[in-house]
Coordinates of C-alpha atoms in Angstrom, one line a residue:
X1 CA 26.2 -13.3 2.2
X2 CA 29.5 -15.0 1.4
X3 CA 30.4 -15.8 -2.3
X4 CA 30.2 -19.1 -1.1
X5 CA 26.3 -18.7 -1.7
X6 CA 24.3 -17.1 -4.4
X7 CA 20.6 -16.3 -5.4
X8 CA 18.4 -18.0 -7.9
X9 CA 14.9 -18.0 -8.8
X10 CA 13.4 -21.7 -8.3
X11 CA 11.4 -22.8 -11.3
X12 CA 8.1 -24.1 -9.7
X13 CA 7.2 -25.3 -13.3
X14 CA 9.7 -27.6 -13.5
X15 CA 9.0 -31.0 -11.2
X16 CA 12.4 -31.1 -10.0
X17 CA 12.9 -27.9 -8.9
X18 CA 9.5 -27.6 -7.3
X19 CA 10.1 -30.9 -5.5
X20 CA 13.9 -29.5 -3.7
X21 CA 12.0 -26.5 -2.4
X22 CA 8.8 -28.7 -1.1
X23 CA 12.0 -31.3 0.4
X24 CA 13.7 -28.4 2.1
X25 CA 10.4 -26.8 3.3
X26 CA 9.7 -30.0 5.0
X27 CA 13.0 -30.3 7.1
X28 CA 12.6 -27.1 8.2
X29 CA 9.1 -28.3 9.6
X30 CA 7.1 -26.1 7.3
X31 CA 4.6 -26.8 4.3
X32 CA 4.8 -26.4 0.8
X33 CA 1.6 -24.6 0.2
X34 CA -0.3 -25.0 -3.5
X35 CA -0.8 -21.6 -4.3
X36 CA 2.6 -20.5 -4.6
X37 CA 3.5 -18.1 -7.7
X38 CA 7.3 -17.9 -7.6
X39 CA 9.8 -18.7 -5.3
X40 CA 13.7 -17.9 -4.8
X41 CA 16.5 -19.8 -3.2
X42 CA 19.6 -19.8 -1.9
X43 CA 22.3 -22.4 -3.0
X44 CA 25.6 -23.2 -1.8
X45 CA 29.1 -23.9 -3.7
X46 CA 27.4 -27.7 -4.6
X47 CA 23.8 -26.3 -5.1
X48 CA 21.9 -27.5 -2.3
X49 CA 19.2 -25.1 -1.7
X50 CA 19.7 -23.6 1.9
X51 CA 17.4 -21.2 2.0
X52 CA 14.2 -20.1 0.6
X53 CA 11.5 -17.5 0.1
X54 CA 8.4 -17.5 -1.8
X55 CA 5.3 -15.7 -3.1
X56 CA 1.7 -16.2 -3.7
X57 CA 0.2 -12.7 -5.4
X58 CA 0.4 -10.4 -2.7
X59 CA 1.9 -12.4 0.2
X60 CA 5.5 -13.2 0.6
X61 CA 6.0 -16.2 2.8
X62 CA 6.8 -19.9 2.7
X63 CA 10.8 -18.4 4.1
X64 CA 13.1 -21.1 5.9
X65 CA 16.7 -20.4 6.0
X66 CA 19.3 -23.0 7.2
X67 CA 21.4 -22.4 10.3
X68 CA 24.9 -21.8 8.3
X69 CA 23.6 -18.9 7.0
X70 CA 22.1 -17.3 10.1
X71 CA 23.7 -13.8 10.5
X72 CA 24.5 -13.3 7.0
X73 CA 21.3 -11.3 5.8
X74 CA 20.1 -14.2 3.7
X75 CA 16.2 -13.1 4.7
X76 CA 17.1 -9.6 3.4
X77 CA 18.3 -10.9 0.3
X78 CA 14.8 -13.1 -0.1
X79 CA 13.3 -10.2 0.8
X80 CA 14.7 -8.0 -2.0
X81 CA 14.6 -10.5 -4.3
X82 CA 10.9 -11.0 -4.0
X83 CA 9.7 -7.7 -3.7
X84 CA 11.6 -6.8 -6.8
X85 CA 9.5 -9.5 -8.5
X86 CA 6.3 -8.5 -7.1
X87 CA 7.0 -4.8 -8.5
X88 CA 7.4 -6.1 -12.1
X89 CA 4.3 -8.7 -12.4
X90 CA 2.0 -5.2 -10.5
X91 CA 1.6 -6.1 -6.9
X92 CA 3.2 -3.3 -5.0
X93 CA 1.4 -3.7 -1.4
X94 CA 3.2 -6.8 -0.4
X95 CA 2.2 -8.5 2.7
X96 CA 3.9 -11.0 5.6
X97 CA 1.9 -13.2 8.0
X98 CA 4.2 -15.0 10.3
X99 CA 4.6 -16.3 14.3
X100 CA 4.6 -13.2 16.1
X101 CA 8.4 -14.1 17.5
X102 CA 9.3 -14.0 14.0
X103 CA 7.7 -10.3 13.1
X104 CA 11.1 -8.9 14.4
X105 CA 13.7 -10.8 11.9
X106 CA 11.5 -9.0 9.2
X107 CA 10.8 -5.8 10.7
X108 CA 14.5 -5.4 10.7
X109 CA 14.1 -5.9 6.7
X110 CA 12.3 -2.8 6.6
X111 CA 8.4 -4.3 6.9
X112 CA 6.3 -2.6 9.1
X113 CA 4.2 -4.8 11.8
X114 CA 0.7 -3.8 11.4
X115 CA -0.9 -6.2 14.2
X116 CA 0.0 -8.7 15.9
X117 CA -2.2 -11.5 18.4
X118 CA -0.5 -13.9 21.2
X119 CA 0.3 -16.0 18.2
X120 CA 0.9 -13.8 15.1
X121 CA 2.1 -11.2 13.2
X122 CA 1.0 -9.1 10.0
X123 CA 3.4 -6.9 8.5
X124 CA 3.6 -5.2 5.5
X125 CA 5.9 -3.3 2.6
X126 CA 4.8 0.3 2.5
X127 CA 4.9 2.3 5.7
X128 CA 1.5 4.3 5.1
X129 CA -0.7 1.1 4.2
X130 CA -3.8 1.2 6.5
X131 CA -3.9 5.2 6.1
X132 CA -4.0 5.8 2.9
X133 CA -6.8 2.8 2.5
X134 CA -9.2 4.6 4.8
X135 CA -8.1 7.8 3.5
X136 CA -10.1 6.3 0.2
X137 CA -13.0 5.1 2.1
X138 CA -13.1 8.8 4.1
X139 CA -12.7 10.7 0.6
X140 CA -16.0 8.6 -0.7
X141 CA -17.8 9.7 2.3
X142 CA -19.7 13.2 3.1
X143 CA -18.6 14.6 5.9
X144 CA -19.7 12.9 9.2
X145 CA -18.1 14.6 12.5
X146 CA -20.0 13.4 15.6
X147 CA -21.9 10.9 13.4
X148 CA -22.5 7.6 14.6
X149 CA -20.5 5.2 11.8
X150 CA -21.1 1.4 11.7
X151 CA -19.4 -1.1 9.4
X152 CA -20.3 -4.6 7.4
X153 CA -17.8 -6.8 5.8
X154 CA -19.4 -9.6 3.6
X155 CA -18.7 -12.0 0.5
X156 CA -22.1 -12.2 -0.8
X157 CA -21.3 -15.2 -2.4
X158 CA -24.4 -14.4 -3.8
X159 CA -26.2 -10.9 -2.3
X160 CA -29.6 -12.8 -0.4
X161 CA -32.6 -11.7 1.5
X162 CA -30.3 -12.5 4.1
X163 CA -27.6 -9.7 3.6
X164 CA -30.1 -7.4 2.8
X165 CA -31.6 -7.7 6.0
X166 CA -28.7 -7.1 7.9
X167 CA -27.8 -3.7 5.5
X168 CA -31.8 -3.0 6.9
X169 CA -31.1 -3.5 10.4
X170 CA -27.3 -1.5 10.4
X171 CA -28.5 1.1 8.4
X172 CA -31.4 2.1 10.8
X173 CA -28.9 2.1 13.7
X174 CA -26.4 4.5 12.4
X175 CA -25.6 7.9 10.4
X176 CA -23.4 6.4 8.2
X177 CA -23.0 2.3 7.5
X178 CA -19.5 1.9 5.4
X179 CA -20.2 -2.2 3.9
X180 CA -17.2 -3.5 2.9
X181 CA -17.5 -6.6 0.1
X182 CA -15.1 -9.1 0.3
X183 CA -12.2 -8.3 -2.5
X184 CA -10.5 -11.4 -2.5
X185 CA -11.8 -12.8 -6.0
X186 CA -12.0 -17.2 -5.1
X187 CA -15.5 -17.0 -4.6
X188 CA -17.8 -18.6 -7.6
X189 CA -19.3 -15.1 -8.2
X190 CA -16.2 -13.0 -9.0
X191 CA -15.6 -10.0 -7.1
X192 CA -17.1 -7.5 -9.7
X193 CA -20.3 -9.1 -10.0
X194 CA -21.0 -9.2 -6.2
X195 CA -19.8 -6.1 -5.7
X196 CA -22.1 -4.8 -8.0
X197 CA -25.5 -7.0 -6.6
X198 CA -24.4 -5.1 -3.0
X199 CA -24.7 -1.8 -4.4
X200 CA -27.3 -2.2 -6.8
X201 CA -29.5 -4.1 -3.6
X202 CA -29.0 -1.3 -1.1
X203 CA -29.3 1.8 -3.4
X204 CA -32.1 2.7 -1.7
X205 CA -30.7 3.5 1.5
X206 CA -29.2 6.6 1.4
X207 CA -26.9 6.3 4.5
X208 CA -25.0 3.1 2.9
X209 CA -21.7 3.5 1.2
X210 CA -20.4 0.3 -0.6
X211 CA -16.6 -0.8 -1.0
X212 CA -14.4 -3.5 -1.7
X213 CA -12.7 -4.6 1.6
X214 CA -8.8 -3.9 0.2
X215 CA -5.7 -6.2 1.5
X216 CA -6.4 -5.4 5.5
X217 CA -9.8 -7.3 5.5
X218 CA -8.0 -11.2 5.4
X219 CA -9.6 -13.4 3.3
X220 CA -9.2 -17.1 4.6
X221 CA -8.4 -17.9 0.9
X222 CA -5.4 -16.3 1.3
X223 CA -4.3 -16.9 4.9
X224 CA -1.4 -18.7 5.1
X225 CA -0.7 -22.2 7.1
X226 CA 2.7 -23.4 5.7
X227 CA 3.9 -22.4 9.7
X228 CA 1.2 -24.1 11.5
X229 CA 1.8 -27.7 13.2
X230 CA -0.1 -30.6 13.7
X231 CA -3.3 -29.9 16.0
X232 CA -3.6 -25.9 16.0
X233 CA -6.8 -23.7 14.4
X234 CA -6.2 -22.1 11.1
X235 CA -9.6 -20.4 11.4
X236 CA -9.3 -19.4 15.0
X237 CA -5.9 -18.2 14.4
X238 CA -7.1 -16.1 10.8
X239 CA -10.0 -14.6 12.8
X240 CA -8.5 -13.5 15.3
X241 CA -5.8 -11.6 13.5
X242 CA -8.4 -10.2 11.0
X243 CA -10.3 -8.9 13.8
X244 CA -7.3 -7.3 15.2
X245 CA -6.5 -5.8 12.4
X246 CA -10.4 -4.3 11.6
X247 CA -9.2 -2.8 15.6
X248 CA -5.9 -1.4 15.2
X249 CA -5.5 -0.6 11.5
X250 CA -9.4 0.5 10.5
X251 CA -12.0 1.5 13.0
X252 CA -9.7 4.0 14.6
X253 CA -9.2 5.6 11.1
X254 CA -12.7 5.5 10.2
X255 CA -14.2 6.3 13.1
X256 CA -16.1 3.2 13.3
X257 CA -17.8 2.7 17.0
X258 CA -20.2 -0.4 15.7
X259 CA -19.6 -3.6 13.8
X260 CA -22.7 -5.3 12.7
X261 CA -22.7 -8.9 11.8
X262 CA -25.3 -11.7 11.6
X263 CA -25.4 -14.6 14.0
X264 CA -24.0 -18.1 12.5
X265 CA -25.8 -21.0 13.4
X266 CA -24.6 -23.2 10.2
X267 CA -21.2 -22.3 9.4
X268 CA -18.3 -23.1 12.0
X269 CA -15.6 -20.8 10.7
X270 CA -18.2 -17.7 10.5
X271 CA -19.5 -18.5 13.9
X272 CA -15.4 -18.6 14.9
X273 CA -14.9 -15.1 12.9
X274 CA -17.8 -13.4 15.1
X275 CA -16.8 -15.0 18.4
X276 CA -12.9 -13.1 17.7
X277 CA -15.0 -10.3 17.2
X278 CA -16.5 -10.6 20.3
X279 CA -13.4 -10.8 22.2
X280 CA -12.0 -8.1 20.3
X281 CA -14.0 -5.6 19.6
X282 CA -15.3 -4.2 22.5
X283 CA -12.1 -4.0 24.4
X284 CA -10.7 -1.8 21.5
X285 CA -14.2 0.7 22.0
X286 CA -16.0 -0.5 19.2
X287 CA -19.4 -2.2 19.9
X288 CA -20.4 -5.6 17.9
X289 CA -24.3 -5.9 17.1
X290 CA -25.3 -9.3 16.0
X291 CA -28.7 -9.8 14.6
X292 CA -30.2 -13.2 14.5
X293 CA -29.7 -14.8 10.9
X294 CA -33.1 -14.1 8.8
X295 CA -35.1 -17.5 8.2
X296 CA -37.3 -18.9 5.7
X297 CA -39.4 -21.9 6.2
X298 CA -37.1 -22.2 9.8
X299 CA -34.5 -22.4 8.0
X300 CA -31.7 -19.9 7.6
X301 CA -31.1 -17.9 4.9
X302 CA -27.7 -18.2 3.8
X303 CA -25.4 -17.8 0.4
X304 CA -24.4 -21.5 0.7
X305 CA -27.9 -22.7 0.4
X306 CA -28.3 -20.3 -2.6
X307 CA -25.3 -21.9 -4.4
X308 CA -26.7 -25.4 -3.6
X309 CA -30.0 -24.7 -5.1
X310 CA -28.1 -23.5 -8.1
X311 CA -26.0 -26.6 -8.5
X312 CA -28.6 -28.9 -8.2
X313 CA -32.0 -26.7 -9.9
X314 CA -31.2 -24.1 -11.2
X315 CA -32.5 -20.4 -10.6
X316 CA -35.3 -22.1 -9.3
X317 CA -38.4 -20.5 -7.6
X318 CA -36.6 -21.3 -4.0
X319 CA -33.6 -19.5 -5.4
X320 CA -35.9 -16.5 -6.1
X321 CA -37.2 -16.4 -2.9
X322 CA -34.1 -16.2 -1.2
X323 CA -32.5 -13.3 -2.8
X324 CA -33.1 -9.7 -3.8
X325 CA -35.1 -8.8 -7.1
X326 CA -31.5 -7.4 -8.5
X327 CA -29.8 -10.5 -7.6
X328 CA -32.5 -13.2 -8.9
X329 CA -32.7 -11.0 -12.7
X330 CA -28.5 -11.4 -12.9
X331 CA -29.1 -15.4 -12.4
X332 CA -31.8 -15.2 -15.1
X333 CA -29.5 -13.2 -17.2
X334 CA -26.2 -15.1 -16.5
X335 CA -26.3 -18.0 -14.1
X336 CA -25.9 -20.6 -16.9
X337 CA -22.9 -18.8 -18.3
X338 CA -20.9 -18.7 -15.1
X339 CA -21.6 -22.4 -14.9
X340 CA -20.4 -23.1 -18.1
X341 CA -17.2 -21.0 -17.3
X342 CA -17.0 -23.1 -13.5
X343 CA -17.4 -26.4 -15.8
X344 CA -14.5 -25.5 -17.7
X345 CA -12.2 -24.0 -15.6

């Protein structure tokens, strides 16, 4: 850039400042969104802000740059800036979802497009991303050439009867079922208790190996929609980029050849999720097996109705009959302390 223009963080803290990046956002047709963490600008000589770039954990987005300073690196600058930042709070895989004609503008900053749909793009920081996560996964696992090797991914917002049924049904299909628990910790049971429940409630079966998902599993907590306008699908969008992404970056890696996923008859997004997967999946060589949700009473059992029973009763005798021995002692043991904690957060 010019020395007519310089670099500053914008104080999100501070009404003002928070206010002239939300302002600029805006006539550059994009959102603010809440969840933002820090954010940088450009100024010029009389400190209006012409360009910006922002953060939220993990994810760098929220950029808009004005047209006086196109050509002058000003995204590679953000870019630096940012990532810099990210490095000294700890996050050090840093990601970027964007509209797929923008993937290039930061590709030539040195991210590296990981997959990309008719409408997006995912990129990331680090060039070996994807490899060295399923390098983890394949390290955990015994060795399985010419093994058949399914995969789960699921919040288990709490672990139910439900979830377990589905583990039931994968396990007895393949060698090896890899079940990947959601990471992304926004759910009312944090990440470390439900990751526990799953592997605690499927001990038993010797051929399942529990994870966390890691940062190539999108949670729709963290998928961005500053870019989006007025009429298009979030979710539809988000799942079909996840499911890209389980395509390209995972199953190829792992040597997955079968996705196993219940059917959705409440939930819109989920039943969005499994129809990308549908249209996904098989193309790419890996089969989707969807087993019809598990009922109770003709009604399905699902983690939503579990947390509604809480809310209103309690870990009541319908609450134990929904879920797994292991899950229904931890909401004896600690149920009304994780209220207490939602109460006063």
């Amino acid at each position: 850039m010019t020395d007519n223009y310089h670099l500053g963080e914008i104080l999100l803290s501070y009404p003002s400042e928070s206010e002239k990046l939300r302002a600029f956002l805006a006539e550059n047709k994009l959102q603010c969104e809440p969840d933002l963490d820090t954010a940088y600008g450009i100024f010029d000589a009389n400190e209006n802000l012409v360009g910006c770039g922002c953060a939220a954990r993990s994810l760098l987005k929220c950029f808009a740059v004005s047209e006086e300073l196109r050509g002058q690196n000003a995204l590679g600058t953000l870019l630096s800036a940012l990532i810099e930042n990210r490095f000294q709070r700890g996050y050090f895989d840093l990601f970027v979802i964007t509209r797929r004609e923008k993937a290039t503008l930061f590709s030539s900053c040195g991210l590296r497009l990981l997959a990309e749909t008719g409408a997006l793009a995912m990129l990331e920081n680090r060039p070996d991303g994807p490899e060295r996560f399923a390098e983890s996964v394949l390290s955990a696992l015994p060795p399985h050439d010419k093994k058949t090797v399914g995969a789960i991914v699921m919040n288990c917002n709490p672990f139910t009867l439900g979830h377990r049924a589905l583990v039931e049904y994968a396990a007895a299909k393949v060698d090896l079922l890899c079940l990947f628990v959601v990471e992304e910790n926004r759910s009312l049971f944090p990440t470390e208790v439900r990751f526990q429940l799953v592997k605690e409630g499927v001990k038993d079966l010797p051929n399942v190996h529990v994870f966390l998902s890691g940062p190539y599993m999108i949670s729709g907590n963290t998928f961005p929609t500053y870019f989006l306008k007025a009429g298009e699908d979030a979710a539809a969008l988000q799942c079909e980029l996840d499911a890209t992404l389980f395509a390209r970056c995972l199953a190829p890696k792992l040597g997955i050849s079968v996705r196993f996923v219940g059917s959705e008859p409440l939930d819109p997004t989920t039943a969005c999720y499994n129809r990308a997967l549908r249209e996904i999946l098989p193309p790419a060589g890996i089969l989707l097996d969807e087993l019809p949700r598990r009922e109770l009473g003709a009604t399905p059992i699902s983690a939503s109705r579990v947390r509604a029973l809480l809310s209103e009763k309690g870990v009541c005798p319908e609450v134990r009959s929904l879920v797994p021995p292991v899950t229904a002692e931890w909401l004896n043991a600690h149920w009304n302390a994780l209220r207490a904690s939602e109460a006063s957060s």
